Amino acid sequence: MLFRSLNRIFAGVMKREDDIRQAVEVLRRGGVILYPTDTVWGIGCDATNAEAVKRVYDIKQRDDSKALICLVDSDARLQRYVRNVPDVAWQLLDAVVKPTTVILDNAVNLAPNLIAKDGSIGIRITKEPFSQELCFRFQKALVSTSANISGEPAPQNFSDISEDILNAVDYICFSRRQEHQPHTPSSIIKLTADGEVTIIRK
């Protein structure tokens, strides 16, 4: 609670590099953070830590049968978590403009409760500066799920996040808190190992 209180006192005066450093420290301890992404504000944790992933499900009051998305900072990082990325995935990611999550088969090196029952994972390469650097500094995939209770509207800006969510996490990033502009969830496209493409969300 003391840490969370200090978190609010110093809001608006922290440099981005310090913000990222503190977020990474919390993530490495198995903590849960709130952070801005390339879409809406997200609840995040170490995507390889099953206990941290379970906390995210609990915070969202979400059934763990509904797999979560994770973020990475680069093509190389994505390949650590998917065995044999199909060529069509690279072609798609090179072509899209809007943030796009791809659901890929044969997920590896991730928390078991993050992976769908069919062995797939929803993963996105973020190009937004803050979340991209956060992923780079952490050197692992990050869980990225909208900062809301399951079934409620996703918050487009920090000011839309409920007190329940704010009070449930271990660290709240300072960057981009003052924004007030439209943000929407990513597109979601499922790509099977044999190249079949299915649009889940435009």
PDB file of N, CA and C in Angstrom, residues 8 34 41 43 59-61 147-150 152-169 172:
ATOM      1  N   ARG A   8       1.367   7.322  -6.577  1.00  0.00           N
ATOM      2  CA  ARG A   8       0.461   8.421  -6.942  1.00  0.00           C
ATOM      3  C   ARG A   8       1.057   9.788  -6.627  1.00  0.00           C
ATOM      4  N   LEU A  34       0.124  -1.996 -14.469  1.00  0.00           N
ATOM      5  CA  LEU A  34      -0.756  -1.327 -15.430  1.00  0.00           C
ATOM      6  C   LEU A  34       0.139  -0.498 -16.331  1.00  0.00           C
ATOM      7  N   TRP A  41      -4.936   0.781 -22.473  1.00  0.00           N
ATOM      8  CA  TRP A  41      -4.121   0.481 -21.289  1.00  0.00           C
ATOM      9  C   TRP A  41      -4.278  -0.999 -20.948  1.00  0.00           C
ATOM     10  N   ILE A  43      -3.265  -4.568 -18.426  1.00  0.00           N
ATOM     11  CA  ILE A  43      -2.752  -5.230 -17.233  1.00  0.00           C
ATOM     12  C   ILE A  43      -1.671  -6.179 -17.727  1.00  0.00           C
ATOM     13  N   ILE A  59      -7.659 -10.738 -11.153  1.00  0.00           N
ATOM     14  CA  ILE A  59      -7.950  -9.303 -11.160  1.00  0.00           C
ATOM     15  C   ILE A  59      -9.068  -8.986 -12.147  1.00  0.00           C
ATOM     16  N   LYS A  60      -9.020  -9.614 -13.308  1.00  0.00           N
ATOM     17  CA  LYS A  60     -10.044  -9.372 -14.331  1.00  0.00           C
ATOM     18  C   LYS A  60     -11.336 -10.145 -14.069  1.00  0.00           C
ATOM     19  N   GLN A  61     -11.285 -11.067 -13.097  1.00  0.00           N
ATOM     20  CA  GLN A  61     -12.423 -11.951 -12.819  1.00  0.00           C
ATOM     21  C   GLN A  61     -12.800 -12.696 -14.101  1.00  0.00           C
ATOM     22  N   ALA A 147      -7.372  -3.258 -19.302  1.00  0.00           N
ATOM     23  CA  ALA A 147      -7.416  -2.965 -17.868  1.00  0.00           C
ATOM     24  C   ALA A 147      -8.845  -2.766 -17.376  1.00  0.00           C
ATOM     25  N   ASN A 148      -9.615  -3.831 -17.430  1.00  0.00           N
ATOM     26  CA  ASN A 148     -11.015  -3.771 -16.990  1.00  0.00           C
ATOM     27  C   ASN A 148     -11.429  -5.136 -16.442  1.00  0.00           C
ATOM     28  N   ILE A 149     -12.490  -5.130 -15.633  1.00  0.00           N
ATOM     29  CA  ILE A 149     -13.094  -6.383 -15.214  1.00  0.00           C
ATOM     30  C   ILE A 149     -13.723  -7.032 -16.452  1.00  0.00           C
ATOM     31  N   SER A 150     -13.616  -8.335 -16.577  1.00  0.00           N
ATOM     32  CA  SER A 150     -14.150  -9.044 -17.738  1.00  0.00           C
ATOM     33  C   SER A 150     -15.629  -8.717 -17.949  1.00  0.00           C
ATOM     34  N   GLU A 152     -16.767  -5.747 -18.863  1.00  0.00           N
ATOM     35  CA  GLU A 152     -16.945  -4.295 -18.839  1.00  0.00           C
ATOM     36  C   GLU A 152     -16.182  -3.668 -20.003  1.00  0.00           C
ATOM     37  N   PRO A 153     -16.519  -2.421 -20.395  1.00  0.00           N
ATOM     38  CA  PRO A 153     -15.826  -1.788 -21.516  1.00  0.00           C
ATOM     39  C   PRO A 153     -14.337  -1.612 -21.245  1.00  0.00           C
ATOM     40  N   ALA A 154     -13.539  -1.806 -22.288  1.00  0.00           N
ATOM     41  CA  ALA A 154     -12.099  -1.587 -22.159  1.00  0.00           C
ATOM     42  C   ALA A 154     -11.826  -0.093 -22.026  1.00  0.00           C
ATOM     43  N   PRO A 155     -10.977   0.330 -21.079  1.00  0.00           N
ATOM     44  CA  PRO A 155     -10.687   1.753 -20.906  1.00  0.00           C
ATOM     45  C   PRO A 155      -9.804   2.280 -22.041  1.00  0.00           C
ATOM     46  N   GLN A 156     -10.267   3.323 -22.711  1.00  0.00           N
ATOM     47  CA  GLN A 156      -9.482   3.882 -23.807  1.00  0.00           C
ATOM     48  C   GLN A 156      -8.304   4.700 -23.295  1.00  0.00           C
ATOM     49  N   ASN A 157      -8.485   5.319 -22.120  1.00  0.00           N
ATOM     50  CA  ASN A 157      -7.435   6.147 -21.528  1.00  0.00           C
ATOM     51  C   ASN A 157      -7.270   5.791 -20.053  1.00  0.00           C
ATOM     52  N   PHE A 158      -6.175   6.242 -19.460  1.00  0.00           N
ATOM     53  CA  PHE A 158      -5.906   5.938 -18.060  1.00  0.00           C
ATOM     54  C   PHE A 158      -7.044   6.391 -17.153  1.00  0.00           C
ATOM     55  N   SER A 159      -7.631   7.532 -17.457  1.00  0.00           N
ATOM     56  CA  SER A 159      -8.693   8.083 -16.611  1.00  0.00           C
ATOM     57  C   SER A 159      -9.948   7.208 -16.588  1.00  0.00           C
ATOM     58  N   ASP A 160     -10.046   6.264 -17.528  1.00  0.00           N
ATOM     59  CA  ASP A 160     -11.215   5.385 -17.596  1.00  0.00           C
ATOM     60  C   ASP A 160     -11.065   4.126 -16.740  1.00  0.00           C
ATOM     61  N   ILE A 161      -9.889   3.911 -16.169  1.00  0.00           N
ATOM     62  CA  ILE A 161      -9.639   2.672 -15.426  1.00  0.00           C
ATOM     63  C   ILE A 161     -10.279   2.758 -14.047  1.00  0.00           C
ATOM     64  N   SER A 162     -10.964   1.698 -13.651  1.00  0.00           N
ATOM     65  CA  SER A 162     -11.697   1.699 -12.381  1.00  0.00           C
ATOM     66  C   SER A 162     -10.755   1.611 -11.177  1.00  0.00           C
ATOM     67  N   GLU A 163     -11.246   2.082 -10.033  1.00  0.00           N
ATOM     68  CA  GLU A 163     -10.471   1.997  -8.793  1.00  0.00           C
ATOM     69  C   GLU A 163     -10.162   0.549  -8.434  1.00  0.00           C
ATOM     70  N   ASP A 164     -11.082  -0.347  -8.726  1.00  0.00           N
ATOM     71  CA  ASP A 164     -10.848  -1.765  -8.413  1.00  0.00           C
ATOM     72  C   ASP A 164      -9.592  -2.273  -9.105  1.00  0.00           C
ATOM     73  N   ILE A 165      -9.429  -1.904 -10.357  1.00  0.00           N
ATOM     74  CA  ILE A 165      -8.241  -2.334 -11.101  1.00  0.00           C
ATOM     75  C   ILE A 165      -7.000  -1.612 -10.583  1.00  0.00           C
ATOM     76  N   LEU A 166      -7.099  -0.310 -10.377  1.00  0.00           N
ATOM     77  CA  LEU A 166      -5.952   0.469  -9.891  1.00  0.00           C
ATOM     78  C   LEU A 166      -5.423  -0.081  -8.571  1.00  0.00           C
ATOM     79  N   ASN A 167      -6.337  -0.486  -7.703  1.00  0.00           N
ATOM     80  CA  ASN A 167      -5.934  -0.961  -6.380  1.00  0.00           C
ATOM     81  C   ASN A 167      -5.455  -2.410  -6.368  1.00  0.00           C
ATOM     82  N   ALA A 168      -5.656  -3.118  -7.474  1.00  0.00           N
ATOM     83  CA  ALA A 168      -5.326  -4.544  -7.498  1.00  0.00           C
ATOM     84  C   ALA A 168      -3.909  -4.838  -7.988  1.00  0.00           C
ATOM     85  N   VAL A 169      -3.274  -3.863  -8.647  1.00  0.00           N
ATOM     86  CA  VAL A 169      -1.963  -4.120  -9.244  1.00  0.00           C
ATOM     87  C   VAL A 169      -0.843  -3.626  -8.329  1.00  0.00           C
ATOM     88  N   ILE A 172       1.785   1.052 -11.218  1.00  0.00           N
ATOM     89  CA  ILE A 172       1.047   1.761 -12.260  1.00  0.00           C
ATOM     90  C   ILE A 172       2.024   2.674 -12.991  1.00  0.00           C
TER      91      ILE A 172
END
